[in-house]
Tab-separated table of C-alpha atoms in Angstrom:
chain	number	residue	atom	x	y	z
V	98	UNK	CA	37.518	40.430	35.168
V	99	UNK	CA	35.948	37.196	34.167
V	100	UNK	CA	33.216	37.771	36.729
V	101	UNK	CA	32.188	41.229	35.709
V	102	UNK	CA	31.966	39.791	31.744
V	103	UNK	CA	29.903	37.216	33.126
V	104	UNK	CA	27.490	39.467	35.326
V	105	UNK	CA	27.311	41.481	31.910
V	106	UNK	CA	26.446	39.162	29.981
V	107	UNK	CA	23.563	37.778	31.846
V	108	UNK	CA	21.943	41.282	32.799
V	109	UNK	CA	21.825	41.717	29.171
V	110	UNK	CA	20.446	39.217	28.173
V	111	UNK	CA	17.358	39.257	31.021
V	112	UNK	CA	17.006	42.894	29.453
V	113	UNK	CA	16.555	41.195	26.178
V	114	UNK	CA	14.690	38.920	27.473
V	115	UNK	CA	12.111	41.176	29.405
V	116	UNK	CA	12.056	42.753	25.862
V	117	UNK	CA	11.030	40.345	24.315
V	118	UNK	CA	8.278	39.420	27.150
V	119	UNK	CA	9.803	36.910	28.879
V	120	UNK	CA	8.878	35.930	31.867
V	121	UNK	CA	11.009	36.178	34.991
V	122	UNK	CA	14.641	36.402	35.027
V	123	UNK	CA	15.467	32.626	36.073
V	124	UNK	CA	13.025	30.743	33.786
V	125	UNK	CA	14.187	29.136	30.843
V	126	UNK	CA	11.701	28.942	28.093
V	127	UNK	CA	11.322	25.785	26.040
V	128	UNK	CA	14.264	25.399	22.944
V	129	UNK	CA	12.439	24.900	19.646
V	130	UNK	CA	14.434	22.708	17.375
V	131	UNK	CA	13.788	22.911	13.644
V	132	UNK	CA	14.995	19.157	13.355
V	133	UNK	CA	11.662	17.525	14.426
V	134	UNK	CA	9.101	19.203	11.868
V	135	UNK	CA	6.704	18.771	14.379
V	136	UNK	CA	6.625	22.184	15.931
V	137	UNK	CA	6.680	21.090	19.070
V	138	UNK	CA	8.948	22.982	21.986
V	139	UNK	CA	10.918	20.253	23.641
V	140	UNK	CA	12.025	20.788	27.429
V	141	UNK	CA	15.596	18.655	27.679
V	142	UNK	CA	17.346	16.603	25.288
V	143	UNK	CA	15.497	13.279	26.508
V	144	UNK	CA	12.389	12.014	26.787
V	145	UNK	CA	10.383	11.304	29.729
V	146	UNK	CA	7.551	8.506	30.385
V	147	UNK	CA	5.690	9.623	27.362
V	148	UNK	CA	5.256	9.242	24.153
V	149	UNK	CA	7.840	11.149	21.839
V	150	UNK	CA	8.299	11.704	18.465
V	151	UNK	CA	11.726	9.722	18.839
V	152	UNK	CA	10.490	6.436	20.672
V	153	UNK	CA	10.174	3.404	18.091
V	154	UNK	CA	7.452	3.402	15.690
V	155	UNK	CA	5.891	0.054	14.394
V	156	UNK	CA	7.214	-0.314	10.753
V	157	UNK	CA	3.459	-0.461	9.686
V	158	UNK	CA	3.295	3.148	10.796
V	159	UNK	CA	6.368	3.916	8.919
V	160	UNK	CA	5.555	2.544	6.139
V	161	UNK	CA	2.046	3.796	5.863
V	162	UNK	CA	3.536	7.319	6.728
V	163	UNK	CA	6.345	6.702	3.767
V	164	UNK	CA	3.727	5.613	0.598
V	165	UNK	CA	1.340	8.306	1.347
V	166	UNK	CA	4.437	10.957	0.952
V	167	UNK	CA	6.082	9.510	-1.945
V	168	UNK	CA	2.580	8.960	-3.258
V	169	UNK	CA	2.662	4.888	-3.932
V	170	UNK	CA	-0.538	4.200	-2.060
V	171	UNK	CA	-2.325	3.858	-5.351
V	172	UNK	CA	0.164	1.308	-6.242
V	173	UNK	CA	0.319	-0.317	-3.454
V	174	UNK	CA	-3.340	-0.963	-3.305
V	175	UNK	CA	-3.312	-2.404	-6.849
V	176	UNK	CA	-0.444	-5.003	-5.356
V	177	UNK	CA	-2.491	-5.830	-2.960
V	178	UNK	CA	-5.208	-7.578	-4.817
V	179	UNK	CA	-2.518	-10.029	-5.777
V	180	UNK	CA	-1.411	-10.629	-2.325
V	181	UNK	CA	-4.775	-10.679	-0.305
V	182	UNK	CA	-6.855	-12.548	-3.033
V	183	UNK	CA	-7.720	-15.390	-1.024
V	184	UNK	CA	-8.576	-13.361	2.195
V	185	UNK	CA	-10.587	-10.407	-0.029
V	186	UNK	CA	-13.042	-12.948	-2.225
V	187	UNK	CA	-12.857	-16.392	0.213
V	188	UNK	CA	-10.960	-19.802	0.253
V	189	UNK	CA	-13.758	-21.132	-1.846
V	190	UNK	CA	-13.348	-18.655	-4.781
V	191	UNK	CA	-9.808	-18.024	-4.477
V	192	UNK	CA	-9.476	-21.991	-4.732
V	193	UNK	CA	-10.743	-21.678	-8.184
V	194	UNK	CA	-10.523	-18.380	-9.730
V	195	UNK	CA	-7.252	-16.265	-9.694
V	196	UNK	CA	-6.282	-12.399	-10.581
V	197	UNK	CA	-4.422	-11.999	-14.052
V	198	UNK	CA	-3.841	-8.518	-13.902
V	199	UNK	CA	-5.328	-5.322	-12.763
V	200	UNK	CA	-5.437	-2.342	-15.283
V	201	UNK	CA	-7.333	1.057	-14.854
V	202	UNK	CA	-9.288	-0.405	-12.522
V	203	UNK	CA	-10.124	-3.256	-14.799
V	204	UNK	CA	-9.302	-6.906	-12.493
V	205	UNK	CA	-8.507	-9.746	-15.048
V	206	UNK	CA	-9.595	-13.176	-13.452
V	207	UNK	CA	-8.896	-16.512	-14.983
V	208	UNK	CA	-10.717	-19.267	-13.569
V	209	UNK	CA	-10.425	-22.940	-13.620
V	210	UNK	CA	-13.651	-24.018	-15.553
V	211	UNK	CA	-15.991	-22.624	-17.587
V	212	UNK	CA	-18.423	-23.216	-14.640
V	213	UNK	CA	-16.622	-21.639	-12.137
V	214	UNK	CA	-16.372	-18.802	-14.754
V	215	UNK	CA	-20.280	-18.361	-15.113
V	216	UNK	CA	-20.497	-18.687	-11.345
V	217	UNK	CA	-18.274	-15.919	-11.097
V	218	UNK	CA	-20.137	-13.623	-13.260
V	219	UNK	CA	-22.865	-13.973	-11.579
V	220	UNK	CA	-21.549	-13.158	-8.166
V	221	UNK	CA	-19.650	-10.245	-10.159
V	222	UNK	CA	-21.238	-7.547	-8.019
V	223	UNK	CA	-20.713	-9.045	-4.663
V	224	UNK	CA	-17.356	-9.652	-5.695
V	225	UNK	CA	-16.896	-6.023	-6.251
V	226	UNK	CA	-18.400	-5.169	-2.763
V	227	UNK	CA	-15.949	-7.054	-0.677
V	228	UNK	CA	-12.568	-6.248	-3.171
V	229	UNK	CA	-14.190	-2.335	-2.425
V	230	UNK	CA	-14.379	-3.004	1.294
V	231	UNK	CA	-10.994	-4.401	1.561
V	232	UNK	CA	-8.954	-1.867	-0.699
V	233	UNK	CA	-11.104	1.378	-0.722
V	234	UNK	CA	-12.970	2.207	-3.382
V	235	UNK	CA	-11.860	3.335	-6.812
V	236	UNK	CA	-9.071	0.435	-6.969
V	237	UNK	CA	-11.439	-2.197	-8.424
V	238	UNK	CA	-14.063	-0.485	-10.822
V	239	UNK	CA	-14.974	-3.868	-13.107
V	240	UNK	CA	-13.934	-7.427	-13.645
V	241	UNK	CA	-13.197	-9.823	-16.845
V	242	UNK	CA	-13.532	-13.239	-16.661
V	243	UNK	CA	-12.168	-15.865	-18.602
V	244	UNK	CA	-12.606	-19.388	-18.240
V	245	UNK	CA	-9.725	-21.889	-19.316
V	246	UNK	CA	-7.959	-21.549	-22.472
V	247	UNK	CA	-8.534	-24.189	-25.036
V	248	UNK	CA	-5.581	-26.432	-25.935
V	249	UNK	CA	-3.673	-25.826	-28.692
V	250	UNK	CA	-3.004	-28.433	-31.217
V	251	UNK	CA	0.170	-25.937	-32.749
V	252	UNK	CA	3.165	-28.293	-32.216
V	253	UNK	CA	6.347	-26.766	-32.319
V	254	UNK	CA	7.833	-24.073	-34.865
V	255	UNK	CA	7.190	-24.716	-38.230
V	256	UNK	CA	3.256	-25.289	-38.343
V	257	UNK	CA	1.259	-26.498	-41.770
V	258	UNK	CA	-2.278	-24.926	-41.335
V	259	UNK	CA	-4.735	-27.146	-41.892
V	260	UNK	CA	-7.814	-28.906	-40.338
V	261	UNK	CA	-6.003	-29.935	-36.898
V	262	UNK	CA	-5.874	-33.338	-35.249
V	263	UNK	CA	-9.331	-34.553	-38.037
V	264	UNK	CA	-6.685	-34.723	-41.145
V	265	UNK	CA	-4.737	-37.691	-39.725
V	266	UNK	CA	-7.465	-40.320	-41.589
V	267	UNK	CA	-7.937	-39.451	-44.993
């Protein structure tokens, strides 16, 4: 009796399946699995010698794939004026200049002298050229820079204003 459901069930199903138009009775099409998002039939439940969809992917990949989804590329590429400074401008500038802070495209750089800051104006635009090659464009649109802050002679927190350190002889 077992035998009989059995035979039944598989002629019906190659009816269905030369229905449908499927091929011959003993081939298996491929089993699409919703799972992968790929839309890609898969043949067995492992993989062979290629590559799959399921081997290890380096965590650059991943991560790549992951900010461009949850849409923190933008972000990321403001960050990463911070952390590539030295390799985006060169040892010699990043040695004496450093980013502040980067807003609407505007890159705040304090530098150590007031020479280094006129030498860094004028080399404003190439500096823009290589922070636009390294990043993409758009992340750096302009740059401010300041040289060193002057000291201040405001000693501690009750201050009388007056002339400064020049009152102390007369």
């Amino acid at each position: 009796m077992a035998r009989d459901a059995l035979a039944a069930a598989r002629a019906a199903a190659s009816e269905r399946r030369a229905a449908a138009g499927g091929g011959a009775a003993g081939v298996r099409k491929p089993v699409r699995r919703g799972g992968t998002g790929l839309g890609r039939a898969r043949r067995r439940g492992w993989s062979g010698a290629g590559a799959d969809d399921r081997d290890p992917q380096p965590l650059g990949r991943l991560a790549s794939r992951l900010s461009g989804d949850r849409g923190w590329a933008p972000r990321l590429a403001n960050g990463s004026v911070f952390g590539r400074w030295a390799e985006l401008v060169g040892a010699e500038v990043a040695e004496h200049a450093r980013p502040e802070s980067l807003r609407d495209g505007v890159l705040t750089v304090q530098a150590d002298s007031t020479a280094w800051a006129t030498q860094l104006r004028l080399l404003q635009r190439q500096l823009l050229a290589r922070l636009a090659a390294g990043l993409g464009d758009g992340v750096v649109t302009s740059m401010r820079i300041h040289g060193p802050a002057a000291p201040s002679w405001r000693r501690g927190p009750r201050h009388v204003s007056g002339r400064g350190p020049r009152d102390t002889y007369g």
